[in-house]
Amino acid sequence: MRSSLRYSALVATVALFASCKSQLNPTVSNERYYQIDSALQADTGIVNYYAPYKAKLETEMNRVIGVSEVALTKDGSAESLVGNFFADALLWKGKQLDPEVQASFGTKGGIRSGLKAGNISVGNIFEMMPFENAVTVLTLSGKDMLRWADFMAKTGGQPVSGVKLEIRDGKVANFLVQGKPIDPNATYKLVTYDYLANGGDYVTCFDNVLARKDHTQRIRETLMEYVSELTKNGKHIQGKIDGRVRIAK
C-alpha cells in the first residue's frame, strides 16, 4: 500500500512540474555590477595558500641556464637567428634519440619569441616555446623530402638544420640534405614535433610517412637542455646567419 502511495505521489509531482514548465519564466532583478581593480582587496586565505608555490615557480623561471652573446631576433625572414638556434637544438636532440636523423624542421609561427642578449633563464625558454609540443622523428621517402622542400619554398623558408635550401620565385632552386642532393629512391629521417607531424601550421607533406616515432621529450625541454649543455662546456649561444635558407634574387 505504501509503495503504491509513493508511486502516486511521484506521478503527481512529475505532472505538476510538467504542467508548470511552459509557465516558468525566470527573470533577473536587482542587477549589480562589481568593479574589479586595485581597490578590490585580495582574500588573504587564498593568497597565503598559493604564495609558497608562486615563490617556487618564480625562482625556477628566473634560474639562469646560459648566456647568449647576441639577441636572437624573430623577424619572419627566410632564415633568422632564433630559427637557426631552435633548429640546431632540435637536430642535436634528434641525433641523440636516433643517430640516423639527418635534418630538423620547425615553423616560424611556432617560435613565439626571440631571446635577448645576455643571461638566458628558464622563463625565457618558456616564452619562446610555451606549448607542450613533443619531439617526433619521421622517416620519409626522397619524394616526400622534396614535397617538404616545396612547402618551405612556398612559405618563404622555415627554421631548419642539416639542410641547405635555395628558393627562387617561390620554388625550390636547390636543396641539399647533409650536403647531398635528394635521392628520390632513398629514405631520410627528419626530427620535428608532433604538432607539425599531425599537419599543424598547414603542413601537408607528412601525410605519407614511412615510419613515425613519438617521444615524450618536449621541445621546451630540448631547448633548455641544449643551452645547459653549451654552458656546461663553457660555451655561449652563438647566433649567426649561415645561408642555410636563402631566397635568390
mmCIF file with all atom_site columns, N, CA, C and O in Angstrom, residues 39-85:
data_model
loop_
_atom_site.group_PDB
_atom_site.id
_atom_site.type_symbol
_atom_site.label_atom_id
_atom_site.label_alt_id
_atom_site.label_comp_id
_atom_site.label_asym_id
_atom_site.label_entity_id
_atom_site.label_seq_id
_atom_site.pdbx_PDB_ins_code
_atom_site.Cartn_x
_atom_site.Cartn_y
_atom_site.Cartn_z
_atom_site.occupancy
_atom_site.B_iso_or_equiv
_atom_site.pdbx_formal_charge
_atom_site.auth_seq_id
_atom_site.auth_comp_id
_atom_site.auth_asym_id
_atom_site.auth_atom_id
_atom_site.pdbx_PDB_model_num
ATOM 1   N N  . ALA A 1 39 ? 41.451 48.414 -6.102  1.00 0.00 ? 39 ALA A N  1
ATOM 2   C CA . ALA A 1 39 ? 40.740 48.711 -4.858  1.00 0.00 ? 39 ALA A CA 1
ATOM 3   C C  . ALA A 1 39 ? 40.136 47.461 -4.236  1.00 0.00 ? 39 ALA A C  1
ATOM 4   O O  . ALA A 1 39 ? 39.776 47.458 -3.055  1.00 0.00 ? 39 ALA A O  1
ATOM 5   N N  . LEU A 1 40 ? 40.006 46.402 -5.024  1.00 0.00 ? 40 LEU A N  1
ATOM 6   C CA . LEU A 1 40 ? 39.433 45.150 -4.522  1.00 0.00 ? 40 LEU A CA 1
ATOM 7   C C  . LEU A 1 40 ? 40.484 44.415 -3.700  1.00 0.00 ? 40 LEU A C  1
ATOM 8   O O  . LEU A 1 40 ? 41.551 44.079 -4.201  1.00 0.00 ? 40 LEU A O  1
ATOM 9   N N  . GLN A 1 41 ? 40.212 44.184 -2.449  1.00 0.00 ? 41 GLN A N  1
ATOM 10  C CA . GLN A 1 41 ? 41.173 43.552 -1.562  1.00 0.00 ? 41 GLN A CA 1
ATOM 11  C C  . GLN A 1 41 ? 41.255 42.055 -1.819  1.00 0.00 ? 41 GLN A C  1
ATOM 12  O O  . GLN A 1 41 ? 40.243 41.386 -2.042  1.00 0.00 ? 41 GLN A O  1
ATOM 13  N N  . ALA A 1 42 ? 42.484 41.540 -1.784  1.00 0.00 ? 42 ALA A N  1
ATOM 14  C CA . ALA A 1 42 ? 42.710 40.116 -2.005  1.00 0.00 ? 42 ALA A CA 1
ATOM 15  C C  . ALA A 1 42 ? 42.270 39.311 -0.795  1.00 0.00 ? 42 ALA A C  1
ATOM 16  O O  . ALA A 1 42 ? 42.300 39.796 0.338   1.00 0.00 ? 42 ALA A O  1
ATOM 17  N N  . ASP A 1 43 ? 41.856 38.090 -1.059  1.00 0.00 ? 43 ASP A N  1
ATOM 18  C CA . ASP A 1 43 ? 41.491 37.173 0.015   1.00 0.00 ? 43 ASP A CA 1
ATOM 19  C C  . ASP A 1 43 ? 42.796 36.618 0.601   1.00 0.00 ? 43 ASP A C  1
ATOM 20  O O  . ASP A 1 43 ? 43.499 35.851 -0.040  1.00 0.00 ? 43 ASP A O  1
ATOM 21  N N  . THR A 1 44 ? 43.142 37.019 1.805   1.00 0.00 ? 44 THR A N  1
ATOM 22  C CA . THR A 1 44 ? 44.420 36.628 2.393   1.00 0.00 ? 44 THR A CA 1
ATOM 23  C C  . THR A 1 44 ? 44.546 35.114 2.549   1.00 0.00 ? 44 THR A C  1
ATOM 24  O O  . THR A 1 44 ? 45.649 34.567 2.460   1.00 0.00 ? 44 THR A O  1
ATOM 25  N N  . GLY A 1 45 ? 43.433 34.442 2.752   1.00 0.00 ? 45 GLY A N  1
ATOM 26  C CA . GLY A 1 45 ? 43.481 32.990 2.891   1.00 0.00 ? 45 GLY A CA 1
ATOM 27  C C  . GLY A 1 45 ? 43.959 32.333 1.608   1.00 0.00 ? 45 GLY A C  1
ATOM 28  O O  . GLY A 1 45 ? 44.806 31.425 1.624   1.00 0.00 ? 45 GLY A O  1
ATOM 29  N N  . ILE A 1 46 ? 43.427 32.806 0.485   1.00 0.00 ? 46 ILE A N  1
ATOM 30  C CA . ILE A 1 46 ? 43.832 32.245 -0.805  1.00 0.00 ? 46 ILE A CA 1
ATOM 31  C C  . ILE A 1 46 ? 45.271 32.623 -1.130  1.00 0.00 ? 46 ILE A C  1
ATOM 32  O O  . ILE A 1 46 ? 46.071 31.803 -1.579  1.00 0.00 ? 46 ILE A O  1
ATOM 33  N N  . VAL A 1 47 ? 45.611 33.902 -0.869  1.00 0.00 ? 47 VAL A N  1
ATOM 34  C CA . VAL A 1 47 ? 46.974 34.365 -1.149  1.00 0.00 ? 47 VAL A CA 1
ATOM 35  C C  . VAL A 1 47 ? 47.996 33.569 -0.344  1.00 0.00 ? 47 VAL A C  1
ATOM 36  O O  . VAL A 1 47 ? 49.034 33.138 -0.876  1.00 0.00 ? 47 VAL A O  1
ATOM 37  N N  . ASN A 1 48 ? 47.724 33.365 0.922   1.00 0.00 ? 48 ASN A N  1
ATOM 38  C CA . ASN A 1 48 ? 48.659 32.616 1.770   1.00 0.00 ? 48 ASN A CA 1
ATOM 39  C C  . ASN A 1 48 ? 48.791 31.164 1.311   1.00 0.00 ? 48 ASN A C  1
ATOM 40  O O  . ASN A 1 48 ? 49.838 30.540 1.520   1.00 0.00 ? 48 ASN A O  1
ATOM 41  N N  . TYR A 1 49 ? 47.727 30.651 0.692   1.00 0.00 ? 49 TYR A N  1
ATOM 42  C CA . TYR A 1 49 ? 47.769 29.259 0.226   1.00 0.00 ? 49 TYR A CA 1
ATOM 43  C C  . TYR A 1 49 ? 48.690 29.099 -0.977  1.00 0.00 ? 49 TYR A C  1
ATOM 44  O O  . TYR A 1 49 ? 49.513 28.181 -1.030  1.00 0.00 ? 49 TYR A O  1
ATOM 45  N N  . TYR A 1 50 ? 48.556 30.023 -1.948  1.00 0.00 ? 50 TYR A N  1
ATOM 46  C CA . TYR A 1 50 ? 49.343 29.828 -3.168  1.00 0.00 ? 50 TYR A CA 1
ATOM 47  C C  . TYR A 1 50 ? 50.702 30.530 -3.160  1.00 0.00 ? 50 TYR A C  1
ATOM 48  O O  . TYR A 1 50 ? 51.546 30.262 -4.020  1.00 0.00 ? 50 TYR A O  1
ATOM 49  N N  . ALA A 1 51 ? 50.945 31.402 -2.192  1.00 0.00 ? 51 ALA A N  1
ATOM 50  C CA . ALA A 1 51 ? 52.191 32.174 -2.164  1.00 0.00 ? 51 ALA A CA 1
ATOM 51  C C  . ALA A 1 51 ? 53.447 31.300 -2.199  1.00 0.00 ? 51 ALA A C  1
ATOM 52  O O  . ALA A 1 51 ? 54.383 31.595 -2.949  1.00 0.00 ? 51 ALA A O  1
ATOM 53  N N  . PRO A 1 52 ? 53.537 30.206 -1.426  1.00 0.00 ? 52 PRO A N  1
ATOM 54  C CA . PRO A 1 52 ? 54.757 29.378 -1.483  1.00 0.00 ? 52 PRO A CA 1
ATOM 55  C C  . PRO A 1 52 ? 54.982 28.770 -2.868  1.00 0.00 ? 52 PRO A C  1
ATOM 56  O O  . PRO A 1 52 ? 56.121 28.685 -3.338  1.00 0.00 ? 52 PRO A O  1
ATOM 57  N N  . TYR A 1 53 ? 53.890 28.358 -3.528  1.00 0.00 ? 53 TYR A N  1
ATOM 58  C CA . TYR A 1 53 ? 54.016 27.778 -4.866  1.00 0.00 ? 53 TYR A CA 1
ATOM 59  C C  . TYR A 1 53 ? 54.443 28.848 -5.876  1.00 0.00 ? 53 TYR A C  1
ATOM 60  O O  . TYR A 1 53 ? 55.251 28.592 -6.773  1.00 0.00 ? 53 TYR A O  1
ATOM 61  N N  . LYS A 1 54 ? 53.910 30.054 -5.712  1.00 0.00 ? 54 LYS A N  1
ATOM 62  C CA . LYS A 1 54 ? 54.262 31.157 -6.600  1.00 0.00 ? 54 LYS A CA 1
ATOM 63  C C  . LYS A 1 54 ? 55.746 31.497 -6.460  1.00 0.00 ? 54 LYS A C  1
ATOM 64  O O  . LYS A 1 54 ? 56.450 31.709 -7.458  1.00 0.00 ? 54 LYS A O  1
ATOM 65  N N  . ALA A 1 55 ? 56.224 31.534 -5.236  1.00 0.00 ? 55 ALA A N  1
ATOM 66  C CA . ALA A 1 55 ? 57.628 31.851 -4.998  1.00 0.00 ? 55 ALA A CA 1
ATOM 67  C C  . ALA A 1 55 ? 58.538 30.779 -5.596  1.00 0.00 ? 55 ALA A C  1
ATOM 68  O O  . ALA A 1 55 ? 59.574 31.089 -6.201  1.00 0.00 ? 55 ALA A O  1
ATOM 69  N N  . LYS A 1 56 ? 58.145 29.533 -5.453  1.00 0.00 ? 56 LYS A N  1
ATOM 70  C CA . LYS A 1 56 ? 58.940 28.431 -6.002  1.00 0.00 ? 56 LYS A CA 1
ATOM 71  C C  . LYS A 1 56 ? 58.967 28.488 -7.521  1.00 0.00 ? 56 LYS A C  1
ATOM 72  O O  . LYS A 1 56 ? 60.017 28.281 -8.158  1.00 0.00 ? 56 LYS A O  1
ATOM 73  N N  . LEU A 1 57 ? 57.816 28.797 -8.123  1.00 0.00 ? 57 LEU A N  1
ATOM 74  C CA . LEU A 1 57 ? 57.731 28.896 -9.583  1.00 0.00 ? 57 LEU A CA 1
ATOM 75  C C  . LEU A 1 57 ? 58.585 30.050 -10.102 1.00 0.00 ? 57 LEU A C  1
ATOM 76  O O  . LEU A 1 57 ? 59.320 29.900 -11.091 1.00 0.00 ? 57 LEU A O  1
ATOM 77  N N  . GLU A 1 58 ? 58.509 31.189 -9.437  1.00 0.00 ? 58 GLU A N  1
ATOM 78  C CA . GLU A 1 58 ? 59.284 32.352 -9.874  1.00 0.00 ? 58 GLU A CA 1
ATOM 79  C C  . GLU A 1 58 ? 60.780 32.091 -9.748  1.00 0.00 ? 58 GLU A C  1
ATOM 80  O O  . GLU A 1 58 ? 61.566 32.512 -10.607 1.00 0.00 ? 58 GLU A O  1
ATOM 81  N N  . THR A 1 59 ? 61.185 31.380 -8.710  1.00 0.00 ? 59 THR A N  1
ATOM 82  C CA . THR A 1 59 ? 62.594 31.043 -8.537  1.00 0.00 ? 59 THR A CA 1
ATOM 83  C C  . THR A 1 59 ? 63.087 30.183 -9.694  1.00 0.00 ? 59 THR A C  1
ATOM 84  O O  . THR A 1 59 ? 64.180 30.403 -10.235 1.00 0.00 ? 59 THR A O  1
ATOM 85  N N  . GLU A 1 60 ? 62.270 29.213 -10.094 1.00 0.00 ? 60 GLU A N  1
ATOM 86  C CA . GLU A 1 60 ? 62.656 28.333 -11.201 1.00 0.00 ? 60 GLU A CA 1
ATOM 87  C C  . GLU A 1 60 ? 62.669 29.092 -12.522 1.00 0.00 ? 60 GLU A C  1
ATOM 88  O O  . GLU A 1 60 ? 63.587 28.938 -13.332 1.00 0.00 ? 60 GLU A O  1
ATOM 89  N N  . MET A 1 61 ? 61.676 29.934 -12.753 1.00 0.00 ? 61 MET A N  1
ATOM 90  C CA . MET A 1 61 ? 61.611 30.672 -14.009 1.00 0.00 ? 61 MET A CA 1
ATOM 91  C C  . MET A 1 61 ? 62.762 31.666 -14.151 1.00 0.00 ? 61 MET A C  1
ATOM 92  O O  . MET A 1 61 ? 63.213 31.946 -15.261 1.00 0.00 ? 61 MET A O  1
ATOM 93  N N  . ASN A 1 62 ? 63.250 32.177 -13.041 1.00 0.00 ? 62 ASN A N  1
ATOM 94  C CA . ASN A 1 62 ? 64.345 33.145 -13.074 1.00 0.00 ? 62 ASN A CA 1
ATOM 95  C C  . ASN A 1 62 ? 65.723 32.485 -13.072 1.00 0.00 ? 62 ASN A C  1
ATOM 96  O O  . ASN A 1 62 ? 66.743 33.177 -13.157 1.00 0.00 ? 62 ASN A O  1
ATOM 97  N N  . ARG A 1 63 ? 65.758 31.165 -13.003 1.00 0.00 ? 63 ARG A N  1
ATOM 98  C CA . ARG A 1 63 ? 67.043 30.451 -12.959 1.00 0.00 ? 63 ARG A CA 1
ATOM 99  C C  . ARG A 1 63 ? 67.776 30.608 -14.293 1.00 0.00 ? 63 ARG A C  1
ATOM 100 O O  . ARG A 1 63 ? 67.247 30.287 -15.350 1.00 0.00 ? 63 ARG A O  1
ATOM 101 N N  . VAL A 1 64 ? 68.992 31.094 -14.236 1.00 0.00 ? 64 VAL A N  1
ATOM 102 C CA . VAL A 1 64 ? 69.800 31.310 -15.436 1.00 0.00 ? 64 VAL A CA 1
ATOM 103 C C  . VAL A 1 64 ? 70.452 29.998 -15.861 1.00 0.00 ? 64 VAL A C  1
ATOM 104 O O  . VAL A 1 64 ? 71.086 29.316 -15.038 1.00 0.00 ? 64 VAL A O  1
ATOM 105 N N  . ILE A 1 65 ? 70.291 29.639 -17.137 1.00 0.00 ? 65 ILE A N  1
ATOM 106 C CA . ILE A 1 65 ? 70.859 28.383 -17.634 1.00 0.00 ? 65 ILE A CA 1
ATOM 107 C C  . ILE A 1 65 ? 71.938 28.600 -18.694 1.00 0.00 ? 65 ILE A C  1
ATOM 108 O O  . ILE A 1 65 ? 72.618 27.660 -19.093 1.00 0.00 ? 65 ILE A O  1
ATOM 109 N N  . GLY A 1 66 ? 72.091 29.840 -19.157 1.00 0.00 ? 66 GLY A N  1
ATOM 110 C CA . GLY A 1 66 ? 73.104 30.095 -20.170 1.00 0.00 ? 66 GLY A CA 1
ATOM 111 C C  . GLY A 1 66 ? 73.192 31.560 -20.517 1.00 0.00 ? 66 GLY A C  1
ATOM 112 O O  . GLY A 1 66 ? 72.518 32.405 -19.915 1.00 0.00 ? 66 GLY A O  1
ATOM 113 N N  . VAL A 1 67 ? 74.016 31.836 -21.525 1.00 0.00 ? 67 VAL A N  1
ATOM 114 C CA . VAL A 1 67 ? 74.248 33.206 -21.977 1.00 0.00 ? 67 VAL A CA 1
ATOM 115 C C  . VAL A 1 67 ? 74.230 33.243 -23.498 1.00 0.00 ? 67 VAL A C  1
ATOM 116 O O  . VAL A 1 67 ? 74.794 32.355 -24.153 1.00 0.00 ? 67 VAL A O  1
ATOM 117 N N  . SER A 1 68 ? 73.575 34.240 -24.046 1.00 0.00 ? 68 SER A N  1
ATOM 118 C CA . SER A 1 68 ? 73.598 34.463 -25.495 1.00 0.00 ? 68 SER A CA 1
ATOM 119 C C  . SER A 1 68 ? 74.429 35.709 -25.771 1.00 0.00 ? 68 SER A C  1
ATOM 120 O O  . SER A 1 68 ? 74.206 36.756 -25.160 1.00 0.00 ? 68 SER A O  1
ATOM 121 N N  . GLU A 1 69 ? 75.370 35.593 -26.681 1.00 0.00 ? 69 GLU A N  1
ATOM 122 C CA . GLU A 1 69 ? 76.240 36.727 -26.989 1.00 0.00 ? 69 GLU A CA 1
ATOM 123 C C  . GLU A 1 69 ? 75.542 37.776 -27.847 1.00 0.00 ? 69 GLU A C  1
ATOM 124 O O  . GLU A 1 69 ? 75.990 38.914 -27.896 1.00 0.00 ? 69 GLU A O  1
ATOM 125 N N  . VAL A 1 70 ? 74.474 37.382 -28.519 1.00 0.00 ? 70 VAL A N  1
ATOM 126 C CA . VAL A 1 70 ? 73.719 38.327 -29.344 1.00 0.00 ? 70 VAL A CA 1
ATOM 127 C C  . VAL A 1 70 ? 72.239 38.104 -29.114 1.00 0.00 ? 70 VAL A C  1
ATOM 128 O O  . VAL A 1 70 ? 71.821 37.046 -28.629 1.00 0.00 ? 70 VAL A O  1
ATOM 129 N N  . ALA A 1 71 ? 71.440 39.083 -29.463 1.00 0.00 ? 71 ALA A N  1
ATOM 130 C CA . ALA A 1 71 ? 69.985 38.916 -29.401 1.00 0.00 ? 71 ALA A CA 1
ATOM 131 C C  . ALA A 1 71 ? 69.552 38.026 -30.564 1.00 0.00 ? 71 ALA A C  1
ATOM 132 O O  . ALA A 1 71 ? 69.923 38.269 -31.713 1.00 0.00 ? 71 ALA A O  1
ATOM 133 N N  . LEU A 1 72 ? 68.807 36.989 -30.250 1.00 0.00 ? 72 LEU A N  1
ATOM 134 C CA . LEU A 1 72 ? 68.302 36.090 -31.291 1.00 0.00 ? 72 LEU A CA 1
ATOM 135 C C  . LEU A 1 72 ? 66.943 36.607 -31.735 1.00 0.00 ? 72 LEU A C  1
ATOM 136 O O  . LEU A 1 72 ? 65.932 36.390 -31.073 1.00 0.00 ? 72 LEU A O  1
ATOM 137 N N  . THR A 1 73 ? 66.949 37.317 -32.840 1.00 0.00 ? 73 THR A N  1
ATOM 138 C CA . THR A 1 73 ? 65.746 38.003 -33.286 1.00 0.00 ? 73 THR A CA 1
ATOM 139 C C  . THR A 1 73 ? 64.801 37.091 -34.059 1.00 0.00 ? 73 THR A C  1
ATOM 140 O O  . THR A 1 73 ? 65.216 36.115 -34.679 1.00 0.00 ? 73 THR A O  1
ATOM 141 N N  . LYS A 1 74 ? 63.533 37.439 -34.014 1.00 0.00 ? 74 LYS A N  1
ATOM 142 C CA . LYS A 1 74 ? 62.469 36.740 -34.735 1.00 0.00 ? 74 LYS A CA 1
ATOM 143 C C  . LYS A 1 74 ? 61.825 37.767 -35.654 1.00 0.00 ? 74 LYS A C  1
ATOM 144 O O  . LYS A 1 74 ? 61.064 38.622 -35.210 1.00 0.00 ? 74 LYS A O  1
ATOM 145 N N  . ASP A 1 75 ? 62.173 37.702 -36.954 1.00 0.00 ? 75 ASP A N  1
ATOM 146 C CA . ASP A 1 75 ? 61.718 38.759 -37.851 1.00 0.00 ? 75 ASP A CA 1
ATOM 147 C C  . ASP A 1 75 ? 60.951 38.265 -39.078 1.00 0.00 ? 75 ASP A C  1
ATOM 148 O O  . ASP A 1 75 ? 60.621 39.039 -39.955 1.00 0.00 ? 75 ASP A O  1
ATOM 149 N N  . GLY A 1 76 ? 60.669 36.983 -39.151 1.00 0.00 ? 76 GLY A N  1
ATOM 150 C CA . GLY A 1 76 ? 59.892 36.466 -40.275 1.00 0.00 ? 76 GLY A CA 1
ATOM 151 C C  . GLY A 1 76 ? 60.688 36.246 -41.537 1.00 0.00 ? 76 GLY A C  1
ATOM 152 O O  . GLY A 1 76 ? 60.118 35.901 -42.584 1.00 0.00 ? 76 GLY A O  1
ATOM 153 N N  . SER A 1 77 ? 62.008 36.421 -41.480 1.00 0.00 ? 77 SER A N  1
ATOM 154 C CA . SER A 1 77 ? 62.843 36.208 -42.667 1.00 0.00 ? 77 SER A CA 1
ATOM 155 C C  . SER A 1 77 ? 62.930 34.729 -43.015 1.00 0.00 ? 77 SER A C  1
ATOM 156 O O  . SER A 1 77 ? 62.584 33.857 -42.216 1.00 0.00 ? 77 SER A O  1
ATOM 157 N N  . ALA A 1 78 ? 63.433 34.438 -44.214 1.00 0.00 ? 78 ALA A N  1
ATOM 158 C CA . ALA A 1 78 ? 63.611 33.049 -44.627 1.00 0.00 ? 78 ALA A CA 1
ATOM 159 C C  . ALA A 1 78 ? 64.516 32.313 -43.657 1.00 0.00 ? 78 ALA A C  1
ATOM 160 O O  . ALA A 1 78 ? 64.306 31.135 -43.355 1.00 0.00 ? 78 ALA A O  1
ATOM 161 N N  . GLU A 1 79 ? 65.523 32.996 -43.168 1.00 0.00 ? 79 GLU A N  1
ATOM 162 C CA . GLU A 1 79 ? 66.437 32.445 -42.167 1.00 0.00 ? 79 GLU A CA 1
ATOM 163 C C  . GLU A 1 79 ? 66.619 33.484 -41.073 1.00 0.00 ? 79 GLU A C  1
ATOM 164 O O  . GLU A 1 79 ? 66.877 34.651 -41.358 1.00 0.00 ? 79 GLU A O  1
ATOM 165 N N  . SER A 1 80 ? 66.463 33.081 -39.839 1.00 0.00 ? 80 SER A N  1
ATOM 166 C CA . SER A 1 80 ? 66.584 34.025 -38.724 1.00 0.00 ? 80 SER A CA 1
ATOM 167 C C  . SER A 1 80 ? 67.509 33.455 -37.663 1.00 0.00 ? 80 SER A C  1
ATOM 168 O O  . SER A 1 80 ? 67.744 32.239 -37.596 1.00 0.00 ? 80 SER A O  1
ATOM 169 N N  . LEU A 1 81 ? 68.016 34.326 -36.813 1.00 0.00 ? 81 LEU A N  1
ATOM 170 C CA . LEU A 1 81 ? 68.903 33.887 -35.738 1.00 0.00 ? 81 LEU A CA 1
ATOM 171 C C  . LEU A 1 81 ? 68.196 32.938 -34.778 1.00 0.00 ? 81 LEU A C  1
ATOM 172 O O  . LEU A 1 81 ? 68.733 31.901 -34.404 1.00 0.00 ? 81 LEU A O  1
ATOM 173 N N  . VAL A 1 82 ? 66.983 33.293 -34.390 1.00 0.00 ? 82 VAL A N  1
ATOM 174 C CA . VAL A 1 82 ? 66.273 32.436 -33.446 1.00 0.00 ? 82 VAL A CA 1
ATOM 175 C C  . VAL A 1 82 ? 65.846 31.129 -34.114 1.00 0.00 ? 82 VAL A C  1
ATOM 176 O O  . VAL A 1 82 ? 65.839 30.071 -33.480 1.00 0.00 ? 82 VAL A O  1
ATOM 177 N N  . GLY A 1 83 ? 65.518 31.184 -35.407 1.00 0.00 ? 83 GLY A N  1
ATOM 178 C CA . GLY A 1 83 ? 65.151 29.966 -36.126 1.00 0.00 ? 83 GLY A CA 1
ATOM 179 C C  . GLY A 1 83 ? 66.316 28.992 -36.226 1.00 0.00 ? 83 GLY A C  1
ATOM 180 O O  . GLY A 1 83 ? 66.149 27.780 -36.064 1.00 0.00 ? 83 GLY A O  1
ATOM 181 N N  . ASN A 1 84 ? 67.510 29.516 -36.471 1.00 0.00 ? 84 ASN A N  1
ATOM 182 C CA . ASN A 1 84 ? 68.702 28.661 -36.543 1.00 0.00 ? 84 ASN A CA 1
ATOM 183 C C  . ASN A 1 84 ? 69.012 28.032 -35.190 1.00 0.00 ? 84 ASN A C  1
ATOM 184 O O  . ASN A 1 84 ? 69.333 26.840 -35.095 1.00 0.00 ? 84 ASN A O  1
ATOM 185 N N  . PHE A 1 85 ? 68.907 28.836 -34.133 1.00 0.00 ? 85 PHE A N  1
ATOM 186 C CA . PHE A 1 85 ? 69.121 28.304 -32.776 1.00 0.00 ? 85 PHE A CA 1
ATOM 187 C C  . PHE A 1 85 ? 68.135 27.184 -32.476 1.00 0.00 ? 85 PHE A C  1
ATOM 188 O O  . PHE A 1 85 ? 68.506 26.106 -31.993 1.00 0.00 ? 85 PHE A O  1
#
